[in-house]
Amino acid sequence: MMAILAIFGPVAAAADVTVYVTSDGGTLTFAAQSVATSLFKKAGVTIEWRGPKPQASGVRADWLWIELGEKTPPDRLPGALAVSYPYAGTSKRITVFTDRIRSMVNRPDQESFLLAYVLVHEITHVIQGVERHSGEGIMKAQWSNLDRANIFTRKLYFAEDDLIMIRNGLARTLTRPSESENGPRPE
Ligand SMILES: [Zn+2]
């Protein structure tokens, strides 16, 4: 009698959110991606990053499109660092105004950290699927100077309510057809 040993490696679980990053001039630095990934990991969210190269297998409808734009027209959502379309059904997407992020920092490392937090803020809007901001933390409508200092030291984090809403959001599918089509909403 033969004993057959089947040894399986761990099966890689699908990420909670797959983002497809495209560039209209802006760049997702490795530092920004790492910081965003670790913030989400701490919140129990796994992220898979794809792009900016075209995907040979195509882009799936449930991927979240993120465009990193430069040369943002001054009259486009003045003061906003990004815009998300959390109710846009199968075409959920985010546009980040990387030139405005750069204008708010003094150093490249700060630029990467601020970009990471802007990405996490906007992706969280899509995960939560509701139009809402928090009084504290990453999901504040507008970060104060103190918040920004905490971003540059990577101390800013989610409020407890946001962590609950992220868990609830993940329990729903991100591909659910939109219930309402809202217009663009600034950062
Ligand atoms: Zn927001």
CSV table of N, CA, C and O in Angstrom, one decimal, residues 44-135:
chain,number,residue,atom,x,y,z
A,44,GLY,N,-7.2,45.4,8.6
A,44,GLY,CA,-7.7,44.2,8.2
A,44,GLY,C,-8.1,44.1,6.7
A,44,GLY,O,-8.9,43.2,6.3
A,45,VAL,N,-7.6,45.0,5.9
A,45,VAL,CA,-7.9,45.1,4.5
A,45,VAL,C,-6.7,44.7,3.7
A,45,VAL,O,-5.6,45.3,3.9
A,46,THR,N,-6.8,43.7,2.8
A,46,THR,CA,-5.7,43.4,1.9
A,46,THR,C,-6.0,44.1,0.5
A,46,THR,O,-7.1,44.1,0.0
A,47,ILE,N,-4.9,44.6,0.0
A,47,ILE,CA,-4.9,45.4,-1.3
A,47,ILE,C,-4.0,44.8,-2.3
A,47,ILE,O,-2.9,44.4,-1.9
A,48,GLU,N,-4.4,44.6,-3.5
A,48,GLU,CA,-3.6,44.2,-4.5
A,48,GLU,C,-3.4,45.3,-5.5
A,48,GLU,O,-4.4,45.9,-5.9
A,49,TRP,N,-2.2,45.7,-5.8
A,49,TRP,CA,-1.9,46.8,-6.7
A,49,TRP,C,-1.6,46.3,-8.1
A,49,TRP,O,-0.8,45.4,-8.3
A,50,ARG,N,-2.2,46.9,-9.1
A,50,ARG,CA,-1.9,46.6,-10.5
A,50,ARG,C,-1.7,47.8,-11.3
A,50,ARG,O,-2.1,48.9,-10.8
A,51,GLY,N,-1.2,47.7,-12.5
A,51,GLY,CA,-0.9,48.8,-13.3
A,51,GLY,C,0.5,49.4,-12.9
A,51,GLY,O,1.2,48.8,-12.0
A,52,PRO,N,1.0,50.4,-13.6
A,52,PRO,CA,0.3,51.2,-14.6
A,52,PRO,C,0.3,50.5,-16.0
A,52,PRO,O,-0.3,51.0,-16.9
A,53,LYS,N,1.1,49.4,-16.1
A,53,LYS,CA,1.2,48.8,-17.4
A,53,LYS,C,-0.2,48.2,-17.7
A,53,LYS,O,-0.9,47.7,-16.8
A,54,PRO,N,-0.6,48.2,-19.0
A,54,PRO,CA,-1.8,47.5,-19.4
A,54,PRO,C,-1.8,46.0,-19.0
A,54,PRO,O,-0.7,45.4,-19.0
A,55,GLN,N,-2.9,45.5,-18.5
A,55,GLN,CA,-3.0,44.2,-18.1
A,55,GLN,C,-3.3,43.2,-19.2
A,55,GLN,O,-4.3,43.5,-19.9
A,56,ALA,N,-2.5,42.3,-19.4
A,56,ALA,CA,-2.6,41.4,-20.6
A,56,ALA,C,-4.0,40.7,-20.5
A,56,ALA,O,-4.6,40.5,-21.6
A,57,SER,N,-4.5,40.4,-19.3
A,57,SER,CA,-5.7,39.7,-19.2
A,57,SER,C,-6.9,40.7,-19.1
A,57,SER,O,-8.0,40.2,-18.9
A,58,GLY,N,-6.6,41.9,-19.4
A,58,GLY,CA,-7.7,42.9,-19.3
A,58,GLY,C,-7.9,43.4,-17.9
A,58,GLY,O,-7.3,43.0,-17.0
A,59,VAL,N,-8.8,44.4,-17.8
A,59,VAL,CA,-9.1,45.0,-16.5
A,59,VAL,C,-10.5,44.5,-16.0
A,59,VAL,O,-11.5,44.7,-16.8
A,60,ARG,N,-10.5,43.9,-14.9
A,60,ARG,CA,-11.8,43.4,-14.4
A,60,ARG,C,-12.7,44.5,-13.9
A,60,ARG,O,-12.3,45.5,-13.4
A,61,ALA,N,-14.0,44.3,-14.1
A,61,ALA,CA,-15.0,45.3,-13.7
A,61,ALA,C,-15.0,45.6,-12.2
A,61,ALA,O,-15.4,46.7,-11.8
A,62,ASP,N,-14.5,44.7,-11.4
A,62,ASP,CA,-14.6,44.9,-10.0
A,62,ASP,C,-13.3,45.6,-9.5
A,62,ASP,O,-13.1,45.8,-8.3
A,63,TRP,N,-12.3,45.8,-10.4
A,63,TRP,CA,-11.1,46.5,-9.9
A,63,TRP,C,-11.5,48.0,-9.8
A,63,TRP,O,-12.3,48.6,-10.5
A,64,LEU,N,-10.7,48.6,-8.8
A,64,LEU,CA,-10.9,50.0,-8.6
A,64,LEU,C,-9.9,50.8,-9.4
A,64,LEU,O,-8.7,50.7,-9.1
A,65,TRP,N,-10.4,51.6,-10.3
A,65,TRP,CA,-9.4,52.4,-11.1
A,65,TRP,C,-9.0,53.7,-10.3
A,65,TRP,O,-9.8,54.4,-9.8
A,66,ILE,N,-7.7,53.9,-10.3
A,66,ILE,CA,-7.1,55.1,-9.7
A,66,ILE,C,-6.3,55.8,-10.8
A,66,ILE,O,-5.3,55.2,-11.3
A,67,GLU,N,-6.6,57.0,-11.1
A,67,GLU,CA,-5.8,57.7,-12.0
A,67,GLU,C,-5.0,58.8,-11.2
A,67,GLU,O,-5.5,59.5,-10.4
A,68,LEU,N,-3.7,58.8,-11.5
A,68,LEU,CA,-2.8,59.7,-10.9
A,68,LEU,C,-2.5,60.8,-11.9
A,68,LEU,O,-1.8,60.7,-12.9
A,69,GLY,N,-3.2,62.0,-11.7
A,69,GLY,CA,-3.1,63.1,-12.7
A,69,GLY,C,-2.2,64.2,-12.2
A,69,GLY,O,-2.0,64.4,-11.1
A,70,GLU,N,-1.7,64.8,-13.2
A,70,GLU,CA,-0.9,66.0,-13.1
A,70,GLU,C,-1.6,67.2,-13.8
A,70,GLU,O,-2.6,66.9,-14.5
A,71,LYS,N,-1.1,68.4,-13.6
A,71,LYS,CA,-1.6,69.5,-14.4
A,71,LYS,C,-3.1,69.7,-14.2
A,71,LYS,O,-3.9,69.8,-15.1
A,72,THR,N,-3.5,69.6,-12.9
A,72,THR,CA,-4.9,69.7,-12.6
A,72,THR,C,-5.4,71.1,-12.9
A,72,THR,O,-4.8,72.1,-12.4
A,73,PRO,N,-6.5,71.3,-13.6
A,73,PRO,CA,-7.0,72.6,-13.9
A,73,PRO,C,-7.4,73.3,-12.6
A,73,PRO,O,-8.0,72.7,-11.7
A,74,PRO,N,-7.0,74.6,-12.3
A,74,PRO,CA,-7.3,75.2,-11.1
A,74,PRO,C,-8.8,75.2,-10.7
A,74,PRO,O,-9.1,75.2,-9.5
A,75,ASP,N,-9.6,75.2,-11.7
A,75,ASP,CA,-11.1,75.3,-11.4
A,75,ASP,C,-11.7,73.9,-11.2
A,75,ASP,O,-12.9,73.8,-11.0
A,76,ARG,N,-10.9,72.9,-11.2
A,76,ARG,CA,-11.5,71.5,-10.9
A,76,ARG,C,-11.4,71.3,-9.4
A,76,ARG,O,-10.3,71.0,-8.9
A,77,LEU,N,-12.5,71.3,-8.8
A,77,LEU,CA,-12.6,71.0,-7.3
A,77,LEU,C,-11.5,71.7,-6.6
A,77,LEU,O,-10.6,71.1,-6.0
A,78,PRO,N,-11.5,73.1,-6.6
A,78,PRO,CA,-10.4,73.8,-5.9
A,78,PRO,C,-10.2,73.3,-4.5
A,78,PRO,O,-11.1,73.2,-3.7
A,79,GLY,N,-8.9,73.1,-4.1
A,79,GLY,CA,-8.5,72.7,-2.8
A,79,GLY,C,-8.6,71.2,-2.6
A,79,GLY,O,-8.0,70.7,-1.6
A,80,ALA,N,-9.2,70.4,-3.4
A,80,ALA,CA,-9.3,69.0,-3.2
A,80,ALA,C,-8.0,68.3,-3.7
A,80,ALA,O,-7.4,68.8,-4.7
A,81,LEU,N,-7.6,67.3,-3.0
A,81,LEU,CA,-6.4,66.5,-3.4
A,81,LEU,C,-6.8,65.3,-4.3
A,81,LEU,O,-5.9,64.7,-4.9
A,82,ALA,N,-8.0,65.0,-4.3
A,82,ALA,CA,-8.5,63.8,-5.0
A,82,ALA,C,-10.0,63.8,-5.1
A,82,ALA,O,-10.7,64.6,-4.4
A,83,VAL,N,-10.6,63.0,-5.9
A,83,VAL,CA,-12.0,62.8,-5.9
A,83,VAL,C,-12.3,61.4,-6.1
A,83,VAL,O,-11.6,60.7,-6.9
A,84,SER,N,-13.3,60.9,-5.5
A,84,SER,CA,-13.7,59.5,-5.6
A,84,SER,C,-15.2,59.4,-6.1
A,84,SER,O,-15.9,60.4,-5.8
A,85,TYR,N,-15.5,58.4,-6.7
A,85,TYR,CA,-16.9,58.2,-7.2
A,85,TYR,C,-17.4,56.9,-6.5
A,85,TYR,O,-17.5,55.8,-7.2
A,86,PRO,N,-17.7,56.9,-5.2
A,86,PRO,CA,-18.0,55.7,-4.5
A,86,PRO,C,-19.3,55.0,-4.9
A,86,PRO,O,-19.5,53.8,-4.5
A,87,TYR,N,-20.1,55.7,-5.6
A,87,TYR,CA,-21.4,55.0,-6.0
A,87,TYR,C,-21.5,54.7,-7.4
A,87,TYR,O,-22.5,54.4,-8.0
A,88,ALA,N,-20.3,54.7,-8.1
A,88,ALA,CA,-20.4,54.6,-9.6
A,88,ALA,C,-20.5,53.2,-10.1
A,88,ALA,O,-20.1,52.9,-11.2
A,89,GLY,N,-21.0,52.3,-9.3
A,89,GLY,CA,-21.3,51.0,-9.8
A,89,GLY,C,-20.1,50.2,-10.3
A,89,GLY,O,-19.1,50.1,-9.6
A,90,THR,N,-20.1,49.8,-11.5
A,90,THR,CA,-19.0,49.0,-12.0
A,90,THR,C,-17.8,49.8,-12.4
A,90,THR,O,-16.8,49.3,-12.8
A,91,SER,N,-18.0,51.1,-12.4
A,91,SER,CA,-16.9,51.9,-12.8
A,91,SER,C,-16.4,52.8,-11.7
A,91,SER,O,-16.2,54.0,-11.8
A,92,LYS,N,-16.2,52.2,-10.5
A,92,LYS,CA,-15.7,52.9,-9.4
A,92,LYS,C,-14.3,53.4,-9.7
A,92,LYS,O,-13.5,52.6,-10.1
A,93,ARG,N,-14.1,54.7,-9.4
A,93,ARG,CA,-12.8,55.2,-9.7
A,93,ARG,C,-12.5,56.4,-8.9
A,93,ARG,O,-13.3,57.0,-8.3
A,94,ILE,N,-11.2,56.6,-8.9
A,94,ILE,CA,-10.6,57.7,-8.1
A,94,ILE,C,-9.6,58.5,-8.9
A,94,ILE,O,-8.9,57.9,-9.7
A,95,THR,N,-9.7,59.8,-8.9
A,95,THR,CA,-8.7,60.6,-9.5
A,95,THR,C,-7.9,61.3,-8.4
A,95,THR,O,-8.5,62.0,-7.6
A,96,VAL,N,-6.6,61.2,-8.4
A,96,VAL,CA,-5.7,61.9,-7.5
A,96,VAL,C,-5.0,63.0,-8.2
A,96,VAL,O,-4.5,62.8,-9.3
A,97,PHE,N,-5.0,64.2,-7.5
A,97,PHE,CA,-4.3,65.3,-8.1
A,97,PHE,C,-2.9,65.4,-7.6
A,97,PHE,O,-2.7,66.1,-6.6
A,98,THR,N,-2.0,64.7,-8.2
A,98,THR,CA,-0.7,64.5,-7.6
A,98,THR,C,0.1,65.9,-7.6
A,98,THR,O,1.0,66.1,-6.7
A,99,ASP,N,-0.2,66.8,-8.5
A,99,ASP,CA,0.5,68.0,-8.5
A,99,ASP,C,0.1,68.9,-7.3
A,99,ASP,O,0.9,69.6,-6.7
A,100,ARG,N,-1.2,68.8,-6.9
A,100,ARG,CA,-1.6,69.5,-5.7
A,100,ARG,C,-1.0,68.9,-4.4
A,100,ARG,O,-0.6,69.6,-3.5
A,101,ILE,N,-0.8,67.6,-4.4
A,101,ILE,CA,-0.2,66.9,-3.2
A,101,ILE,C,1.3,67.4,-3.1
A,101,ILE,O,1.7,67.8,-2.0
A,102,ARG,N,2.0,67.5,-4.2
A,102,ARG,CA,3.4,67.9,-4.2
A,102,ARG,C,3.5,69.4,-3.8
A,102,ARG,O,4.4,69.8,-3.1
A,103,SER,N,2.5,70.2,-4.1
A,103,SER,CA,2.5,71.6,-3.7
A,103,SER,C,2.4,71.8,-2.2
A,103,SER,O,2.6,72.9,-1.7
A,104,MET,N,2.0,70.8,-1.5
A,104,MET,CA,1.7,70.9,0.0
A,104,MET,C,2.8,70.3,0.8
A,104,MET,O,2.7,70.3,2.0
A,105,VAL,N,3.9,69.9,0.2
A,105,VAL,CA,5.0,69.2,1.0
A,105,VAL,C,6.3,69.9,0.6
A,105,VAL,O,6.4,70.6,-0.4
A,106,ASN,N,7.3,69.6,1.4
A,106,ASN,CA,8.6,70.1,1.2
A,106,ASN,C,9.6,69.1,0.7
A,106,ASN,O,10.7,69.5,0.1
A,107,ARG,N,9.3,67.8,0.9
A,107,ARG,CA,10.3,66.8,0.6
A,107,ARG,C,9.6,65.6,-0.1
A,107,ARG,O,8.4,65.4,0.1
A,108,PRO,N,10.4,64.9,-0.9
A,108,PRO,CA,9.8,63.7,-1.6
A,108,PRO,C,9.2,62.7,-0.7
A,108,PRO,O,8.2,62.1,-1.0
A,109,ASP,N,9.9,62.5,0.5
A,109,ASP,CA,9.3,61.4,1.4
A,109,ASP,C,7.9,61.9,1.9
A,109,ASP,O,7.0,61.1,2.0
A,110,GLN,N,7.8,63.2,2.2
A,110,GLN,CA,6.5,63.7,2.6
A,110,GLN,C,5.5,63.6,1.5
A,110,GLN,O,4.3,63.3,1.8
A,111,GLU,N,5.9,63.8,0.3
A,111,GLU,CA,5.0,63.6,-0.9
A,111,GLU,C,4.4,62.2,-0.9
A,111,GLU,O,3.2,62.0,-1.1
A,112,SER,N,5.3,61.2,-0.7
A,112,SER,CA,4.9,59.8,-0.8
A,112,SER,C,3.9,59.5,0.3
A,112,SER,O,2.9,58.8,0.1
A,113,PHE,N,4.2,60.0,1.6
A,113,PHE,CA,3.3,59.8,2.7
A,113,PHE,C,2.0,60.4,2.5
A,113,PHE,O,0.9,59.8,2.7
A,114,LEU,N,2.0,61.7,2.0
A,114,LEU,CA,0.7,62.3,1.8
A,114,LEU,C,-0.1,61.6,0.7
A,114,LEU,O,-1.3,61.4,0.8
A,115,LEU,N,0.6,61.2,-0.4
A,115,LEU,CA,-0.1,60.5,-1.4
A,115,LEU,C,-0.7,59.2,-0.9
A,115,LEU,O,-1.8,58.8,-1.2
A,116,ALA,N,0.1,58.5,0.0
A,116,ALA,CA,-0.4,57.2,0.5
A,116,ALA,C,-1.7,57.5,1.3
A,116,ALA,O,-2.7,56.8,1.2
A,117,TYR,N,-1.7,58.5,2.1
A,117,TYR,CA,-2.9,58.8,3.0
A,117,TYR,C,-4.1,59.3,2.1
A,117,TYR,O,-5.3,58.9,2.4
A,118,VAL,N,-3.8,60.0,1.0
A,118,VAL,CA,-4.9,60.4,0.1
A,118,VAL,C,-5.5,59.2,-0.5
A,118,VAL,O,-6.7,59.0,-0.6
A,119,LEU,N,-4.7,58.3,-0.9
A,119,LEU,CA,-5.1,57.0,-1.6
A,119,LEU,C,-6.0,56.2,-0.6
A,119,LEU,O,-7.1,55.7,-0.9
A,120,VAL,N,-5.5,56.1,0.7
A,120,VAL,CA,-6.2,55.3,1.7
A,120,VAL,C,-7.6,56.0,2.0
A,120,VAL,O,-8.6,55.3,2.1
A,121,HIS,N,-7.6,57.3,2.1
A,121,HIS,CA,-8.8,58.0,2.3
A,121,HIS,C,-9.8,57.7,1.2
A,121,HIS,O,-11.0,57.4,1.5
A,122,GLU,N,-9.4,57.9,0.0
A,122,GLU,CA,-10.3,57.7,-1.2
A,122,GLU,C,-10.8,56.3,-1.3
A,122,GLU,O,-11.9,56.0,-1.6
A,123,ILE,N,-9.8,55.3,-1.2
A,123,ILE,CA,-10.2,53.9,-1.3
A,123,ILE,C,-11.2,53.5,-0.2
A,123,ILE,O,-12.1,52.8,-0.5
A,124,THR,N,-11.0,54.1,0.9
A,124,THR,CA,-11.9,53.8,2.1
A,124,THR,C,-13.3,54.3,1.8
A,124,THR,O,-14.3,53.7,2.1
A,125,HIS,N,-13.4,55.5,1.1
A,125,HIS,CA,-14.7,56.0,0.7
A,125,HIS,C,-15.4,54.9,-0.1
A,125,HIS,O,-16.6,54.6,0.0
A,126,VAL,N,-14.7,54.3,-1.1
A,126,VAL,CA,-15.3,53.3,-1.9
A,126,VAL,C,-15.6,52.1,-1.2
A,126,VAL,O,-16.7,51.5,-1.4
A,127,ILE,N,-14.8,51.6,-0.2
A,127,ILE,CA,-15.0,50.4,0.6
A,127,ILE,C,-16.3,50.7,1.4
A,127,ILE,O,-17.2,49.8,1.5
A,128,GLN,N,-16.3,51.8,2.1
A,128,GLN,CA,-17.5,52.1,3.0
A,128,GLN,C,-18.7,52.3,2.2
A,128,GLN,O,-19.8,52.0,2.6
A,129,GLY,N,-18.6,52.9,1.0
A,129,GLY,CA,-19.8,53.0,0.1
A,129,GLY,C,-20.8,54.1,0.5
A,129,GLY,O,-21.9,54.0,0.0
A,130,VAL,N,-20.4,54.9,1.4
A,130,VAL,CA,-21.3,56.0,1.9
A,130,VAL,C,-20.6,57.3,1.8
A,130,VAL,O,-19.4,57.4,1.9
A,131,GLU,N,-21.4,58.3,1.7
A,131,GLU,CA,-20.8,59.7,1.7
A,131,GLU,C,-20.7,60.2,3.1
A,131,GLU,O,-21.7,60.6,3.7
A,132,ARG,N,-19.6,60.1,3.6
A,132,ARG,CA,-19.5,60.4,5.0
A,132,ARG,C,-18.0,60.8,5.4
A,132,ARG,O,-17.1,60.2,4.8
A,133,HIS,N,-17.8,61.7,6.3
A,133,HIS,CA,-16.5,62.0,6.8
A,133,HIS,C,-16.5,61.9,8.3
A,133,HIS,O,-17.6,61.9,8.9
A,134,SER,N,-15.4,61.7,8.9
A,134,SER,CA,-15.2,61.6,10.3
A,134,SER,C,-14.7,62.8,11.0
A,134,SER,O,-14.1,63.7,10.3
A,135,GLY,N,-14.9,62.9,12.3
A,135,GLY,CA,-14.4,64.1,13.0
A,135,GLY,C,-12.9,63.9,13.3
A,135,GLY,O,-12.2,64.9,13.6
